Amino acid sequence: MKRKNNIIKAIKSVVFVCIAILLIVACEQDFLEKPASSDVTIDTIFANTSNAQQLIAELYHNQYFGTDNIPLNWWDDQWLGWSDFSEDLYVTSAGWHGQIWKYVDGTLNPGSLMLQRLNRTFYAIRTANIFIERANTITAVSAKDEEYIQHMLGEAYAHKGYQYFKAFRLWGSIPWMDKALEGGEEPYARMPFAEMIDSIEVSLDKAANLLPNTWEDRWTGKFTRSAALALKAKILVYAASPLYNGEVPAYASGYGHPEVLGYNNYDKERWKKAADACKIAIDACHSAGHELYNEAGPERNIYTLALNLTKEHLLYERWEEFNTLGGWRYCHNQMNYPYDVGWYKRAETGMQPTLQHVDFYQLKNGKFPIEGYSDAAGTQPILTQAGIEAGYNDQEFAKDRDPRFGQNLVYHGSKFGEHYNDKIINFDSDVTVPDRTRSPWPLFKTCFMVRKFINEDLGEASTVLHGAIHPVLRLADIYLLYAEALNNYHDGPNGEALQYFNLVRNRSGMPDYESSNYDGANAREKFQNALKYERRVEFFLEAQRYFDLRRWKDGEDLARTYAGFNVNNGIISRVALNQTAIWKDRLYFHPFQTDDVNNTPGLYQNPGY
């Protein structure tokens, strides 16, 4: 079968990658030239820890590992990220960025070019399985060497769980590969969702038992025990969420394989299990020295940790100009500025926050100034009583907002790149206005740019490097997931849920939770809406919102008609952008590509495609 042949090719390609690395490291000659009287085989790869670690390093390559949160470049798979179509951003149709439209307008289909590909998922899973099966054949030369082998084995189990997590949040369950296939085996069918979650748990428990609490400095960023436990906790919160922890979705009625989409029933105890896992992970994180970052102050904490490694980061991806330390830190091919983002006087960006994002930020007192719009285009805001009392108006839209507003966004009247730029950002559309800082790029439409993850000094000199830290997991995420699990289990927030929620909120200078500030028919709904706000602004551009909205079954929140600002001679006005995002329920489970389904017995298509 074609798929089985592809599996064998993938196994061989794993070996080839390792061989190539070994030859490059060991020889000064052309790496394609075979050394005299020697054959480099998979046995060579597992001959010692120095060789075998290359296989683990491959799993951290950014084709398999990382958040895909914002675009990194324009010449490979990093030309868009999950944040592009889930953070209420204006999407240009120019160039590669136009590929986002299939997600925004609901036309994603089995023939689409997709951000995440199943073949790469299975490549990484097979790579992990190869290491798991061969780890006991590695020759250890010391007790320390043997310990390192066990740590790497823990990494392999952790990466396997991580790949299945990335898969199920898109497609539901996929076939569980418990070994590296040789070809000729019977077809592997999609595993029932419940069994897959159990299998991921087992893999991550094995990882946690093998991984160290911390690595030596040169390995910082690899999976640790606390990271594996945090990933397990996050997976269990996902599994307890409405998309999976409930009846078969109405749009999938009649689908022949409902067991691959979720549990097909509701059980509150799944929230209890998730809460327990979160607490175990939090305790492990604290024991390993992790803590919320709080050194830059409420006005700078979120921005600073986006650019600097902190004790809050549990697992992350960062780019380095060279492939160092035997293949580790394998995020590659990133421009010195993220593609399609821009900075001071460089606004040619596809990532333009719209008013649908901007208007959502609370005031510093924890109240919302705007509750909706009286028109479909979002140009006529409806002020809340709190907004009226605060004197909100569009000319002073940034006044007294949640401090994360200014850390996430660059806007008219803000500062940016203060170390070398003494001008106030001026996005006036009138070219005769002095001291404009607006790019002439005609597709700059909203008068908002991204600040988070962008080194403000990039425009100062070509020697300034981007250097952002892209979090896969950070402690604030686990705190809020814990609060969510407790809230859903207890039908309202208990003291511990409020404690961890407020820790995240207070770090950014926001007041404690006040139920009257949120909509909801009961205590559980009000607190859940507070969590939704917190996750939206805390994890802006961290590839969280798209998956949060889907697991909550809030996909309709992705359906928007967008508006932006126009500034003319200093006067701000709202303008329709003539762009509407569409949501279709079938997108709760993405399609498999046609070739994958046709060539893989047991990989049947998801409903609606």
Coordinates of N, CA and C in Angstrom, one line a residue, residues 49-123:
T49 N 25.5 7.9 23.2 CA 24.5 9.0 23.5 C 24.8 10.2 22.6
S50 N 26.0 10.5 22.2 CA 26.3 11.6 21.4 C 25.6 11.5 20.1
N51 N 25.6 10.3 19.5 CA 24.9 10.2 18.2 C 23.3 10.1 18.4
A52 N 22.9 9.4 19.4 CA 21.4 9.2 19.6 C 20.7 10.5 19.9
Q53 N 21.4 11.5 20.6 CA 20.7 12.7 20.9 C 20.3 13.5 19.7
Q54 N 20.9 13.2 18.5 CA 20.5 13.9 17.3 C 19.0 13.6 16.9
L55 N 18.6 12.4 17.2 CA 17.2 12.0 16.9 C 16.3 12.8 17.8
I56 N 16.6 13.0 19.1 CA 15.8 13.8 20.0 C 15.8 15.2 19.6
A57 N 16.9 15.7 19.2 CA 17.0 17.1 18.7 C 16.1 17.4 17.5
E58 N 16.0 16.4 16.7 CA 15.1 16.5 15.5 C 13.6 16.8 15.9
L59 N 13.2 16.2 17.0 CA 11.8 16.4 17.5 C 11.6 17.8 17.9
Y60 N 12.6 18.6 18.2 CA 12.4 20.0 18.5 C 12.4 20.9 17.3
H61 N 12.6 20.4 16.1 CA 12.6 21.1 14.9 C 11.3 21.8 14.8
N62 N 11.3 23.1 14.2 CA 10.0 23.8 14.2 C 9.0 23.3 13.2
Q63 N 9.3 22.3 12.4 CA 8.3 21.7 11.6 C 7.4 20.8 12.5
Y64 N 7.9 20.4 13.6 CA 7.1 19.5 14.5 C 6.8 20.0 15.8
F65 N 7.6 21.0 16.3 CA 7.5 21.5 17.7 C 7.3 23.0 17.6
G66 N 6.5 23.5 18.5 CA 6.3 25.0 18.6 C 4.9 25.4 18.4
T67 N 4.6 26.6 18.6 CA 3.2 27.1 18.7 C 2.7 27.5 17.3
D68 N 3.5 27.8 16.3 CA 3.0 28.4 15.1 C 2.1 29.6 15.4
N69 N 2.6 30.4 16.4 CA 1.7 31.5 16.8 C 1.7 32.7 15.9
I70 N 2.8 33.1 15.4 CA 2.9 34.2 14.5 C 3.8 33.8 13.3
P71 N 3.7 34.4 12.2 CA 4.6 34.1 11.0 C 6.0 34.4 11.4
L72 N 6.9 33.4 10.9 CA 8.3 33.6 11.1 C 9.1 34.0 9.9
N73 N 8.6 33.5 8.7 CA 9.2 33.9 7.4 C 8.2 33.6 6.3
W74 N 8.6 33.8 5.1 CA 7.7 33.6 4.0 C 8.1 32.5 3.0
W75 N 9.1 31.8 3.3 CA 9.6 30.8 2.3 C 9.4 29.3 2.7
D76 N 8.8 29.1 3.9 CA 8.4 27.7 4.1 C 7.1 27.7 5.0
D77 N 6.9 26.7 5.8 CA 5.6 26.6 6.5 C 5.3 27.7 7.5
Q78 N 6.3 28.6 7.7 CA 6.1 29.5 8.8 C 5.6 30.9 8.3
W79 N 4.8 30.9 7.2 CA 4.3 32.1 6.7 C 3.0 32.5 7.3
L80 N 2.4 31.7 8.1 CA 1.2 32.2 8.9 C 1.2 31.4 10.2
G81 N 0.4 31.8 11.1 CA 0.3 31.1 12.4 C -1.2 31.0 12.8
W82 N -1.4 30.2 13.8 CA -2.8 30.1 14.3 C -3.4 31.4 14.8
S83 N -2.6 32.3 15.2 CA -3.1 33.6 15.7 C -3.7 34.4 14.6
D84 N -3.3 34.2 13.4 CA -3.7 35.0 12.3 C -5.2 35.1 12.1
F85 N -5.9 34.0 12.3 CA -7.3 34.0 12.0 C -8.2 33.7 13.3
S86 N -7.6 34.0 14.4 CA -8.4 33.8 15.6 C -8.3 35.0 16.6
E87 N -7.6 36.0 16.3 CA -7.4 37.1 17.2 C -8.1 38.4 16.7
D88 N -9.1 38.3 15.9 CA -9.8 39.5 15.3 C -8.8 40.4 14.6
L89 N -8.1 39.8 13.7 CA -7.1 40.6 12.9 C -7.7 40.8 11.5
Y90 N -7.4 42.0 11.0 CA -7.7 42.2 9.6 C -6.7 41.4 8.7
V91 N -7.3 40.7 7.8 CA -6.5 39.7 7.0 C -6.4 40.3 5.5
T92 N -5.2 40.6 5.1 CA -5.0 41.0 3.7 C -5.0 39.7 2.9
S93 N -5.3 39.9 1.6 CA -5.3 38.8 0.7 C -4.1 38.7 -0.2
A94 N -3.1 39.6 0.2 CA -1.9 39.7 -0.6 C -0.9 38.5 -0.3
G95 N -0.3 38.0 -1.4 CA 0.7 37.0 -1.3 C 0.3 35.7 -0.5
W96 N 1.2 35.1 0.2 CA 1.0 33.9 0.9 C -0.1 34.1 2.0
H97 N -0.2 35.4 2.5 CA -1.1 35.6 3.6 C -2.6 35.3 3.2
G98 N -2.8 35.3 1.9 CA -4.2 35.0 1.4 C -4.6 33.6 1.7
Q99 N -3.6 32.7 2.0 CA -3.9 31.3 2.4 C -4.8 31.3 3.6
I100 N -4.8 32.3 4.4 CA -5.6 32.3 5.7 C -7.1 32.3 5.4
W101 N -7.4 32.8 4.2 CA -8.9 33.0 3.9 C -9.6 31.7 4.0
K102 N -9.0 30.5 3.7 CA -9.8 29.3 3.8 C -10.2 29.0 5.2
Y103 N -9.5 29.5 6.2 CA -9.9 29.4 7.6 C -10.9 30.5 8.0
V104 N -10.7 31.7 7.5 CA -11.6 32.8 7.8 C -13.0 32.7 7.2
D105 N -13.0 32.3 5.9 CA -14.3 32.3 5.3 C -15.0 30.9 5.3
G106 N -14.5 30.0 6.1 CA -15.1 28.7 6.2 C -15.0 27.7 5.1
T107 N -14.1 28.0 4.2 CA -14.0 27.1 3.0 C -12.9 26.0 3.1
L108 N -12.3 25.9 4.3 CA -11.3 24.9 4.5 C -11.9 23.5 4.1
N109 N -11.1 22.8 3.3 CA -11.6 21.5 2.7 C -10.5 20.5 2.6
P110 N -10.8 19.3 2.2 CA -9.8 18.2 2.2 C -8.7 18.5 1.1
G111 N -8.9 19.4 0.2 CA -7.9 19.8 -0.8 C -7.1 21.0 -0.5
S112 N -7.4 21.6 0.7 CA -6.7 22.9 1.1 C -5.3 22.6 1.5
L113 N -4.4 23.6 1.3 CA -3.1 23.6 1.9 C -3.3 24.0 3.4
M114 N -2.8 23.2 4.3 CA -3.1 23.3 5.7 C -1.9 23.7 6.5
L115 N -2.1 24.4 7.6 CA -1.0 24.8 8.4 C -0.3 23.7 9.1
Q116 N -1.1 22.7 9.6 CA -0.6 21.5 10.2 C -0.8 20.3 9.3
R117 N 0.1 19.5 9.1 CA 0.0 18.4 8.2 C 0.1 17.0 8.9
L118 N -0.7 16.1 8.5 CA -0.7 14.8 9.2 C 0.6 14.1 9.0
N119 N 1.1 14.2 7.8 CA 2.4 13.4 7.5 C 3.5 13.8 8.5
R120 N 3.6 15.1 8.8 CA 4.6 15.6 9.7 C 4.3 15.1 11.2
T121 N 3.0 15.1 11.5 CA 2.6 14.6 12.8 C 3.1 13.1 13.0
F122 N 2.9 12.3 12.0 CA 3.3 10.9 12.0 C 4.8 10.8 11.9
Y123 N 5.4 11.6 11.2 CA 6.9 11.6 11.1 C 7.5 11.8 12.5

